Coordinates of C-alpha atoms in Angstrom, one line a residue:
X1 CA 5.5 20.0 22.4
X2 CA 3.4 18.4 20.4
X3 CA 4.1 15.6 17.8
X4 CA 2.8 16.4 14.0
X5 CA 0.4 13.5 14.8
X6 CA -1.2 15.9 16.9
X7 CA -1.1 18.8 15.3
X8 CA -3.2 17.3 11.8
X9 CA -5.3 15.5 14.3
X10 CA -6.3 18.1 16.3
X11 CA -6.4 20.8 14.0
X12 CA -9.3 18.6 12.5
X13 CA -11.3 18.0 15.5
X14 CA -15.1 19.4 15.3
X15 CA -16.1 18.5 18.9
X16 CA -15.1 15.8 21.6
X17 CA -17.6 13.8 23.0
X18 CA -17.6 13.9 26.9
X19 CA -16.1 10.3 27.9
X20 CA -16.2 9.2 24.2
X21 CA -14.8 9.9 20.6
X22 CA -14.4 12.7 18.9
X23 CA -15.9 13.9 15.8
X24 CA -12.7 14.7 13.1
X25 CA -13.2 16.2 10.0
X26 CA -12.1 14.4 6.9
X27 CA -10.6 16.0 3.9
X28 CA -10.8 12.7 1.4
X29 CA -12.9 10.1 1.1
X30 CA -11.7 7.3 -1.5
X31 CA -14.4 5.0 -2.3
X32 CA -13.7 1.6 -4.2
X33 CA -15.9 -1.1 -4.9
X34 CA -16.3 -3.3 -2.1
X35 CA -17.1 -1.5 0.4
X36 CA -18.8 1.0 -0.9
X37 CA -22.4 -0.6 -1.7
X38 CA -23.9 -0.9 1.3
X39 CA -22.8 2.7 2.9
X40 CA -24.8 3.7 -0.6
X41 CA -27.5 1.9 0.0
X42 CA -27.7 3.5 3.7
X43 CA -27.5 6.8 2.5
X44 CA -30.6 5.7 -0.3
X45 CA -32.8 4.2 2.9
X46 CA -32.2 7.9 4.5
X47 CA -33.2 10.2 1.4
X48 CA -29.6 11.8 2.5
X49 CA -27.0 13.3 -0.1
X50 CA -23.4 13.2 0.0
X51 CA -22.7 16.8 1.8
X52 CA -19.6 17.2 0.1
X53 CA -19.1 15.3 -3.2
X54 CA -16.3 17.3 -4.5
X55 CA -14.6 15.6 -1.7
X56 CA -14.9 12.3 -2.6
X57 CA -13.5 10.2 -5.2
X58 CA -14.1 6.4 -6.8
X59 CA -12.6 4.0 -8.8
X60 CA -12.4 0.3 -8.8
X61 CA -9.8 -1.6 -8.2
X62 CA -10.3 -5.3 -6.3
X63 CA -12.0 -6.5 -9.2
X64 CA -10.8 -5.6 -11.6
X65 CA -9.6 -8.6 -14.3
X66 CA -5.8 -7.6 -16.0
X67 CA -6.6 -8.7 -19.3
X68 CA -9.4 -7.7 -21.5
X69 CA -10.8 -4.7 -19.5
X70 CA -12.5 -3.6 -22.4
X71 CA -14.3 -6.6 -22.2
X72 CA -17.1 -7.2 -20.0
X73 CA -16.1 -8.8 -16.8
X74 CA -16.5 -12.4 -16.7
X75 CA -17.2 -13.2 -13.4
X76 CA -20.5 -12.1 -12.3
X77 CA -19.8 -11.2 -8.6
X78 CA -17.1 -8.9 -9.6
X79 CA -19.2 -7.4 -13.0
X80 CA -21.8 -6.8 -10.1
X81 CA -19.4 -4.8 -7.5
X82 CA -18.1 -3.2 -10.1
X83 CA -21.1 -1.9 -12.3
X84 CA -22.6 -0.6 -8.9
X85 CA -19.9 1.5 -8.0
X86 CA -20.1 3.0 -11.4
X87 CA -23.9 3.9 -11.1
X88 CA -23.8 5.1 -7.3
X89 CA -21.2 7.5 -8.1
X90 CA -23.1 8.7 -10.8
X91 CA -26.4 9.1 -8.5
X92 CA -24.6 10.9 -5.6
X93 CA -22.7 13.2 -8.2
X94 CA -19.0 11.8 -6.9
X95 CA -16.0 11.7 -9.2
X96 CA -15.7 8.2 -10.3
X97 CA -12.8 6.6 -12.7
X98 CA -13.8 4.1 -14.2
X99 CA -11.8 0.7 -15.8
X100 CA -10.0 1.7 -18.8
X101 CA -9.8 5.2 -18.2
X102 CA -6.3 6.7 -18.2
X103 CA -6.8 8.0 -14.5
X104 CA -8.0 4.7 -12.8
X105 CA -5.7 1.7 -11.3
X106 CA -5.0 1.0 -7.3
X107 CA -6.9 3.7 -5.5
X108 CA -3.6 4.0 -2.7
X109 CA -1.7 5.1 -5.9
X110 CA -3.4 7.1 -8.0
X111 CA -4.3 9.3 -5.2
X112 CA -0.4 10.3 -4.5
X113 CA 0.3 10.5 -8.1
X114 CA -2.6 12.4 -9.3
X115 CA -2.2 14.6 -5.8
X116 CA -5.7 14.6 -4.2
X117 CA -3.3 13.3 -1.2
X118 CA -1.6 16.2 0.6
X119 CA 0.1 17.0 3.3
X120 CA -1.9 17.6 6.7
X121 CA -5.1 16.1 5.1
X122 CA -6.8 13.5 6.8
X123 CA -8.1 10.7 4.5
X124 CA -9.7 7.5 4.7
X125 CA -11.1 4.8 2.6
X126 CA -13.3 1.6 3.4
X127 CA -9.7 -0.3 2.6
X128 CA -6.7 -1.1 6.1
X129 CA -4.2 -0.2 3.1
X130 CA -5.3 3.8 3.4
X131 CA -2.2 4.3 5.4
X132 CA -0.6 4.6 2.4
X133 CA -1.3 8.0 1.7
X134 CA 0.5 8.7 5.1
X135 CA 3.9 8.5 2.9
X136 CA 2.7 12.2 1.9
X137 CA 2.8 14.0 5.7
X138 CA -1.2 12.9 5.6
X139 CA -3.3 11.5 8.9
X140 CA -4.5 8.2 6.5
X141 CA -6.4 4.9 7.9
X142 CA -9.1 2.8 6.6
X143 CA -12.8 2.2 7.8
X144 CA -15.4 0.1 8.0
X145 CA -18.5 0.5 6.0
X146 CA -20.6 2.3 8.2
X147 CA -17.9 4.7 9.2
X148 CA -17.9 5.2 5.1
X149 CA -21.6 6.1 5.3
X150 CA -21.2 8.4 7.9
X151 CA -18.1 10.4 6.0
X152 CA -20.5 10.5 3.1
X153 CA -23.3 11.9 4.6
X154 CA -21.2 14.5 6.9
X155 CA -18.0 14.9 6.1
X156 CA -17.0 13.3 9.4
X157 CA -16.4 10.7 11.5
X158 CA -16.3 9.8 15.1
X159 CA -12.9 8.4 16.0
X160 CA -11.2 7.8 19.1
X161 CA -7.7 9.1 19.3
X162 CA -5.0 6.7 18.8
X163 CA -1.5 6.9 20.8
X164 CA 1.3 8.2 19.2
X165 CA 4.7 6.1 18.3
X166 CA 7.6 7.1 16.7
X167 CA 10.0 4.6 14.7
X168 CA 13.5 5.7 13.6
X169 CA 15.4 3.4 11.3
X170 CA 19.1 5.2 11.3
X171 CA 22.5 4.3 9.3
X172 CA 22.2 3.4 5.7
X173 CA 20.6 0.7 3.8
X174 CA 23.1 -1.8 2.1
X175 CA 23.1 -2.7 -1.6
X176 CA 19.8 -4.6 -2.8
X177 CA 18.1 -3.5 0.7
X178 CA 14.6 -1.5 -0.4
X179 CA 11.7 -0.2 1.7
X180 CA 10.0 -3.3 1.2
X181 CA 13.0 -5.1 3.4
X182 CA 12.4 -2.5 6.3
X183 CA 8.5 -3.0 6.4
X184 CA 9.2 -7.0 6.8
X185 CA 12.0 -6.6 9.1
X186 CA 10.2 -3.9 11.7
X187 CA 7.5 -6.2 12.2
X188 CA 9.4 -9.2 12.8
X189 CA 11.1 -7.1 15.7
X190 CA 8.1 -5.7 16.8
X191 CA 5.0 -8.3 15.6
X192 CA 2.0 -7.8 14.1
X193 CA 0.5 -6.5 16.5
X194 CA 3.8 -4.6 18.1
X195 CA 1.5 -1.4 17.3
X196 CA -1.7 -2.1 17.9
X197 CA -3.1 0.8 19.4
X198 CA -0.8 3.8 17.9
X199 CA -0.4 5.9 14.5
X200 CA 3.1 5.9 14.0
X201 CA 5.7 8.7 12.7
X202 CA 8.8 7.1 10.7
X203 CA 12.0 9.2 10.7
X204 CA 15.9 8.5 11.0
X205 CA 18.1 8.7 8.2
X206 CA 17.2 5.4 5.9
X207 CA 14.0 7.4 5.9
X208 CA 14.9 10.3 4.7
X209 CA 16.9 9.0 2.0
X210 CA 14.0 7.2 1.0
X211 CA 11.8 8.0 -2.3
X212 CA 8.8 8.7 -2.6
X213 CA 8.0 4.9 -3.9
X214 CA 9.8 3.9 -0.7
X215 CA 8.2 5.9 1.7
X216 CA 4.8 5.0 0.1
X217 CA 5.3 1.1 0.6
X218 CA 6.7 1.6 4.1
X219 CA 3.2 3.5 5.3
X220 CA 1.1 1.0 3.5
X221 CA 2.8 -1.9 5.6
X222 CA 1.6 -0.2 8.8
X223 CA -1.3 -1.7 9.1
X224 CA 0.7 -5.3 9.4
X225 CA 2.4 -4.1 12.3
X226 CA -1.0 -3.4 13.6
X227 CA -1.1 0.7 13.9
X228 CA -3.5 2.4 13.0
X229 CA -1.6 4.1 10.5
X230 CA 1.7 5.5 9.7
X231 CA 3.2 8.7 8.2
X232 CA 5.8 11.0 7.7
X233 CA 6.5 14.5 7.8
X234 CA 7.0 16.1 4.5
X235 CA 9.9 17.5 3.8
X236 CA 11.5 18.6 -0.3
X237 CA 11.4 15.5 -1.3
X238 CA 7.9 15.5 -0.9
X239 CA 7.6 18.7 -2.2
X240 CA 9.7 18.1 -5.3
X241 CA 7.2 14.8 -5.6
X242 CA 3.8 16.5 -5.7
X243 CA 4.5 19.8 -7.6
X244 CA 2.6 19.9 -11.1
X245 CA 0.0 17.0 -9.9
X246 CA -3.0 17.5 -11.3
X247 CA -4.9 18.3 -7.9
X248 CA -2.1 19.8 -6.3
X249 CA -2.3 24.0 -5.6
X250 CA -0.6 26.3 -8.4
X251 CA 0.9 29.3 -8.8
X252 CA 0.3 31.1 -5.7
X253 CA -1.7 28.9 -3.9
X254 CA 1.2 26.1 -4.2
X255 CA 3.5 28.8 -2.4
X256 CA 1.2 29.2 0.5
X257 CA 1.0 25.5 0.7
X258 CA 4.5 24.9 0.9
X259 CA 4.7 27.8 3.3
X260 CA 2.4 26.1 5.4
X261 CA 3.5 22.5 4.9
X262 CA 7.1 23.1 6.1
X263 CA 5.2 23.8 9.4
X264 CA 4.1 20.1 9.6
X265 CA 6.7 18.7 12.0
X266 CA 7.7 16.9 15.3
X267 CA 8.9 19.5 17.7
X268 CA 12.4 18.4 18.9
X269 CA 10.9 17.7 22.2
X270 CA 8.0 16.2 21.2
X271 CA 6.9 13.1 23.5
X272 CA 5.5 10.0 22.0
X273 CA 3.5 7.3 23.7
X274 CA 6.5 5.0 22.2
X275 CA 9.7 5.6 20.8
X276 CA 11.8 2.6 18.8
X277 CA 14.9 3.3 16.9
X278 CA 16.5 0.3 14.5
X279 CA 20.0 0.2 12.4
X280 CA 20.0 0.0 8.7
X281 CA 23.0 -2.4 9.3
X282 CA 20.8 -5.1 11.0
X283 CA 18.4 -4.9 8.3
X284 CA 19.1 -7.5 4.9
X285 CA 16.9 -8.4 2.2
X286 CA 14.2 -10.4 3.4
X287 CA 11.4 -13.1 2.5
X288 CA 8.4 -14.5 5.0
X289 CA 8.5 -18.2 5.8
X290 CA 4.9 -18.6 7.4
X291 CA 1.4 -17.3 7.3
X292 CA 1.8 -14.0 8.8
X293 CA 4.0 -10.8 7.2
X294 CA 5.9 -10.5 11.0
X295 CA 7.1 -14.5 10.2
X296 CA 10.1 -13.7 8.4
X297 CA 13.6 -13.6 7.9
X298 CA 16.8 -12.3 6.2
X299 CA 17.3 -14.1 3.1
X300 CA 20.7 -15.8 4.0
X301 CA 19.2 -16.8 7.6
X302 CA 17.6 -20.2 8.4
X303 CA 14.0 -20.6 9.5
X304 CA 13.6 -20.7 13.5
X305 CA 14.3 -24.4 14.7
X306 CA 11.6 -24.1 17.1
X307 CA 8.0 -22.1 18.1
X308 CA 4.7 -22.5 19.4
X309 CA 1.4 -24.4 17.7
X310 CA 1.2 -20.8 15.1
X311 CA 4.4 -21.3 13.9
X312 CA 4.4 -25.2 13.6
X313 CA 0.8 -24.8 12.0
X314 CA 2.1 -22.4 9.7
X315 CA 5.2 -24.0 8.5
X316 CA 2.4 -27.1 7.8
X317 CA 0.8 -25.0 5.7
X318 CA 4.1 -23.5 3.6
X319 CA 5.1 -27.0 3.7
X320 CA 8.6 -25.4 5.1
X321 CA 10.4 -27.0 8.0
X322 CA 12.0 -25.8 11.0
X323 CA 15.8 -24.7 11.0
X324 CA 15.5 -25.5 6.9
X325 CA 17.3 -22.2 4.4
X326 CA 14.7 -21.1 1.9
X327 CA 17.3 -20.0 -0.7
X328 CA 17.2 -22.7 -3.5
X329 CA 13.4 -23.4 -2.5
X330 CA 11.4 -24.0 -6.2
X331 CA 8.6 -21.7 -7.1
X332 CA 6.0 -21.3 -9.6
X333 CA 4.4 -17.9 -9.6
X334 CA 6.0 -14.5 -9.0
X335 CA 3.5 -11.3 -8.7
X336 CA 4.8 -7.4 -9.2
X337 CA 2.4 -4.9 -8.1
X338 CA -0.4 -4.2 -5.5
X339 CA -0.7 -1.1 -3.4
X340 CA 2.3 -1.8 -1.4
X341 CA 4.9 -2.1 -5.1
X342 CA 3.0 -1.5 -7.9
X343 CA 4.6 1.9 -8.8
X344 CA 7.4 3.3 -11.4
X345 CA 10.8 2.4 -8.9
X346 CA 9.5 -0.7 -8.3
X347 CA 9.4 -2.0 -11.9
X348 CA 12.3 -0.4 -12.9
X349 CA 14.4 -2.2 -10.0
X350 CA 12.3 -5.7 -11.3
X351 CA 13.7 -4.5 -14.4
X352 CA 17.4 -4.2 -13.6
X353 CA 17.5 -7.8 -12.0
X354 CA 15.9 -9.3 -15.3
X355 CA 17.7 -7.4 -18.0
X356 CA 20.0 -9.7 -20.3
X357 CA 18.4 -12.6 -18.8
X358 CA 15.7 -15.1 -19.1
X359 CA 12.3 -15.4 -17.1
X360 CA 13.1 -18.9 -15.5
X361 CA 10.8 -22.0 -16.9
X362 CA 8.0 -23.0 -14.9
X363 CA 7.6 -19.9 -13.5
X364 CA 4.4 -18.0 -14.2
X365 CA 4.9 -14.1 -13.7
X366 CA 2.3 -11.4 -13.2
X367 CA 3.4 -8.3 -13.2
X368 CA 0.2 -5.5 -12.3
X369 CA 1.0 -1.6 -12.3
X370 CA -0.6 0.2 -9.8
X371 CA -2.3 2.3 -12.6
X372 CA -2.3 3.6 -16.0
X373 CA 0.0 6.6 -15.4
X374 CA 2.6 3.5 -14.2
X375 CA 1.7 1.8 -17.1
X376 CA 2.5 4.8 -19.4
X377 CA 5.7 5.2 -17.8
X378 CA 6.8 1.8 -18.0
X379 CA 6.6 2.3 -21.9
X380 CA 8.0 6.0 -21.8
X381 CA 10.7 4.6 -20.6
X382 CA 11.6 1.6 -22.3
X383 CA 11.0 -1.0 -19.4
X384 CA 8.2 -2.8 -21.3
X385 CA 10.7 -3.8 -23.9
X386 CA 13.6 -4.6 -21.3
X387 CA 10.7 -7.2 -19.6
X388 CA 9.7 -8.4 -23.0
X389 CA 13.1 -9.3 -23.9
X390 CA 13.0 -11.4 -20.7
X391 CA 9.7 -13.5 -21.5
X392 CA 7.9 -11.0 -19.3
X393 CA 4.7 -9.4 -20.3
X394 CA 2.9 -6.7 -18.4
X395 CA -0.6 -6.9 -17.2
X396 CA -3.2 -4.2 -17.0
X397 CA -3.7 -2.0 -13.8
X398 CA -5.7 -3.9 -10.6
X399 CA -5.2 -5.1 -7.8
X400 CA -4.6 -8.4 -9.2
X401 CA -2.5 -11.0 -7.2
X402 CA -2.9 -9.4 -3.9
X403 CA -6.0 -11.3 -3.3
X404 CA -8.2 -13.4 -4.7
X405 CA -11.1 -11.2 -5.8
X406 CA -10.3 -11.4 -9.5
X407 CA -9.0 -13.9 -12.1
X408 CA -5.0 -13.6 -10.4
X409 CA -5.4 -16.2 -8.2
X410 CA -2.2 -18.8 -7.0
X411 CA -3.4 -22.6 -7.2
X412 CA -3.6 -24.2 -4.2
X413 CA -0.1 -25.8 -3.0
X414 CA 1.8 -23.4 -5.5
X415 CA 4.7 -21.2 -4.1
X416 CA 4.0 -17.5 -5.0
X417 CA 7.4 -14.8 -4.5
X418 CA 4.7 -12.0 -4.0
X419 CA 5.7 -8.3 -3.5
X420 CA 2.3 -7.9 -2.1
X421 CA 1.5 -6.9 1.6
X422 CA -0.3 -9.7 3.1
X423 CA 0.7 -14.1 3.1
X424 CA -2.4 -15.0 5.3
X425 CA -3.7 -18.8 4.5
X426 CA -5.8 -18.2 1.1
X427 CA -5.1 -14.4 0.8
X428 CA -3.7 -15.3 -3.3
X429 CA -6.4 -18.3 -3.7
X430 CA -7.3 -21.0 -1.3
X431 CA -4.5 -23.2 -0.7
X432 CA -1.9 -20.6 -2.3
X433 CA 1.7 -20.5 -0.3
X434 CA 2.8 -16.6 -0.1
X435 CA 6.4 -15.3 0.2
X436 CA 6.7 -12.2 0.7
X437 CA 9.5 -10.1 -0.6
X438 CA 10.8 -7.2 -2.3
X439 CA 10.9 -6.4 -6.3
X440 CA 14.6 -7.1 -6.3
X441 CA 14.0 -10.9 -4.8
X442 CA 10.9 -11.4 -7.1
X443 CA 13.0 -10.6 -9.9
X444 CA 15.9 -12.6 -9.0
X445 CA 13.5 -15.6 -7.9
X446 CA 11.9 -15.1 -11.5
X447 CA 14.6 -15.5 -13.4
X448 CA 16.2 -18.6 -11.3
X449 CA 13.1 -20.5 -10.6
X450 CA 14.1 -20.7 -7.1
X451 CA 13.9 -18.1 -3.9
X452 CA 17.2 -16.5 -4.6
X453 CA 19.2 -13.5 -3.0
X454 CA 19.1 -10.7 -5.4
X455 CA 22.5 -9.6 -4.5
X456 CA 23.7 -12.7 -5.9
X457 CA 22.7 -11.4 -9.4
X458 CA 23.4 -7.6 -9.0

């Protein structure tokens, strides 16, 4: 039997190269600004159009400042990227929403919430963070510029199959314990590279207890174990999640749809290339210790007291030191958002840490909705006041913090609680030190000045 991996791939296979790739047909194309230009600027050399526009859809989001966006952008490179995406979409007749506009913000979550991400599409985007979209039953993973160029101009892309792993997490998650913790702690099991190779299915229980919010950080943190992507099989949850999006089907259309996307599933007997199954009683809330998302470690537990030249190089630059606890560690910045928890659940569980308390002094806080729609939300709902009350203030929708491609950048030698998807040496600014860690941590680390356990203030 086949796995649902197989059955979206294959359905959207065009041809298969003798001895080579295969050509797959792609349902969405997300575009952003950085690495969009050039697969433009191909398309221009060739005199060729985008053969299906109506497919594609733009928006900027690496650049983008958090303050002032209806200001011009102050630094030129960014301005550039940005006003380029906005004028090739408008040449090649492609959707494009634009800074300030009520529909723009992260590109991996507006296209969940606004529903141009459905189940059994494939998508991609010129971004490694496209797996996101997986959370939705979709076949989602980023490419490289050229590989955008050739999606604009056909549709399609050529694409060797990747192997198939399934991951079960089973039991359930303890109190403070979020999606974020499982990401971090299946890739220290596994590595970053433990799934190099695969696209991999998560099920088991913790999963499908999950949210949608969950399940959408836990595909975007694919890509750190190395896969290709990840995904899961929707389900009523999913369902219940998509139903009145703006680009979702209605009326009767949605019922064929649903018909159809109850379909999308691993056979019982389905045989993957790898199957791994964790317990949700293993798993604690967890924060990374080195320069790598795979180096880390549950929050009560010590650093390793030994490892090779990586991990003595990376504690060097963390300025941590082997066998040391982290808890109690001072830190100066603490950053809410990105692709991976920049949504709705995420603030609101910042929100409940912080609530009757103080944002700690010394401690500067960003926090970044994903997009306007979060943005709105936060305010329907009364969180803006809640974080206000707390010395918090919220920023407007970017990418922000994650990297530095925009104003958010960590000083170098500052310690940053980030709930962001990537600590690599100068991913936040040069010389920034990244700990990774959930909303619930970040919160609790923002209002104690030091990394603390959030179950401590729960």
């Amino acid at each position: 039997m086949n796995t649902l991996f197989d059955k979206i791939w294959d359905a959207h296979v065009v041809q298969t190269i003798d001895g080579g790739p295969q050509q797959l047909y792609i349902d969405r194309l997300y575009c952003h600004e950085v690495t969009s230009p050039q697969a433009f600027d191909g398309l221009r050399s060739r005199g060729i159009k985008c053969l299906r526009p109506e497919k594609i859809f733009c928006m900027p989001d690496h650049n983008t400042p958090t303050h002032d966006q209806d200001k011009p952008i102050a630094d030129p490179v960014s301005a550039r990227q940005v006003e380029a995406l906005e004028r090739n979409a408008k040449e090649f007749g492609l959707t494009h929403y634009g800074m300030m506009s009520k529909d723009n913000g992260i590109i991996h979550v507006v296209g969940p919430e606004k529903g141009l991400s459905l189940p059994g599409m494939t998508i991609v985007c010129g971004d490694s963070h496209t797996s996101t979209h997986g959370a939705v039953g979709a076949v989602a993973f980023g490419i490289g510029t050229s590989e955008v160029e050739m999606v604009m101009a056909s549709q399609c892309i050529l694409q060797a199959k990747p192997k198939s792993m399934r991951i079960n997490i089973e039991g359930s998650l303890s109190k403070g314990v979020t999606a974020k913790d499982v990401a971090l702690y299946l890739m220290s099991q596994i590595s970053t590279s433990g799934a190099t190779g695969y696209f991999v299915e998560y099920g088991g229980s913790v999963v499908r207890d999950m949210s949608m919010e969950g399940r959408l950080t836990l595909c975007n943190l694919s890509i750190e174990m190395g896969a290709r992507g990840g995904f899961i099989a929707p389900d009523e949850k999913t369902f219940a999640y998509l139903k009145g999006r703006e680009f979702a089907p209605k009326g009767a259309d949605w019922d064929r749809a649903v018909a159809y996307w109850r379909t999308l599933k691993s056979g019982d007997d389905a045989v993957f290339d790898r199957e791994l199954t964790f317990n949700a009683a293993d798993i604690e809330p967890r924060i990374t210790y080195g320069t790598n998302p795979g180096m880390g470690i549950g929050i009560t537990e010590s650093l390793p007291a030994t490892g090779d030249a990586g991990f003595h190089k990376a504690l060097d630059y963390m300025g941590f030191k082997a066998g040391e606890r982290l808890t109690g560690k001072k830190i100066d910045y603490v950053f809410l958002g990105a692709c991976t928890n920049g949504r709705i659940e995420d603030f609101r569980a910042f929100a409940s840490i912080v609530k009757g308390r103080r944002k700690a002094d010394g401690v500067t806080a960003w926090l970044v909705p994903g997009s306007w729609a979060v943005d709105k939300q936060i305010r329907e709902e009364g969180i803006d006041k809640i974080l206000a009350e707390a010395g918090f203030e919220i920023r407007q929708p970017g990418c922000s913090a994650c990297l530095a491609m925009n104003d958010d950048k960590i000083p170098a030698g500052k310690y940053a609680v980030s709930t962001s998807n990537r600590n690599f040496e100068g991913r936040q600014g040069p010389g920034a030190r990244t700990i990774l860690a959930s909303p619930l941590t970040a919160a609790a680390s923002a209002v104690t000045g030091v990394i603390t356990d959030p179950r401590t203030l729960m």
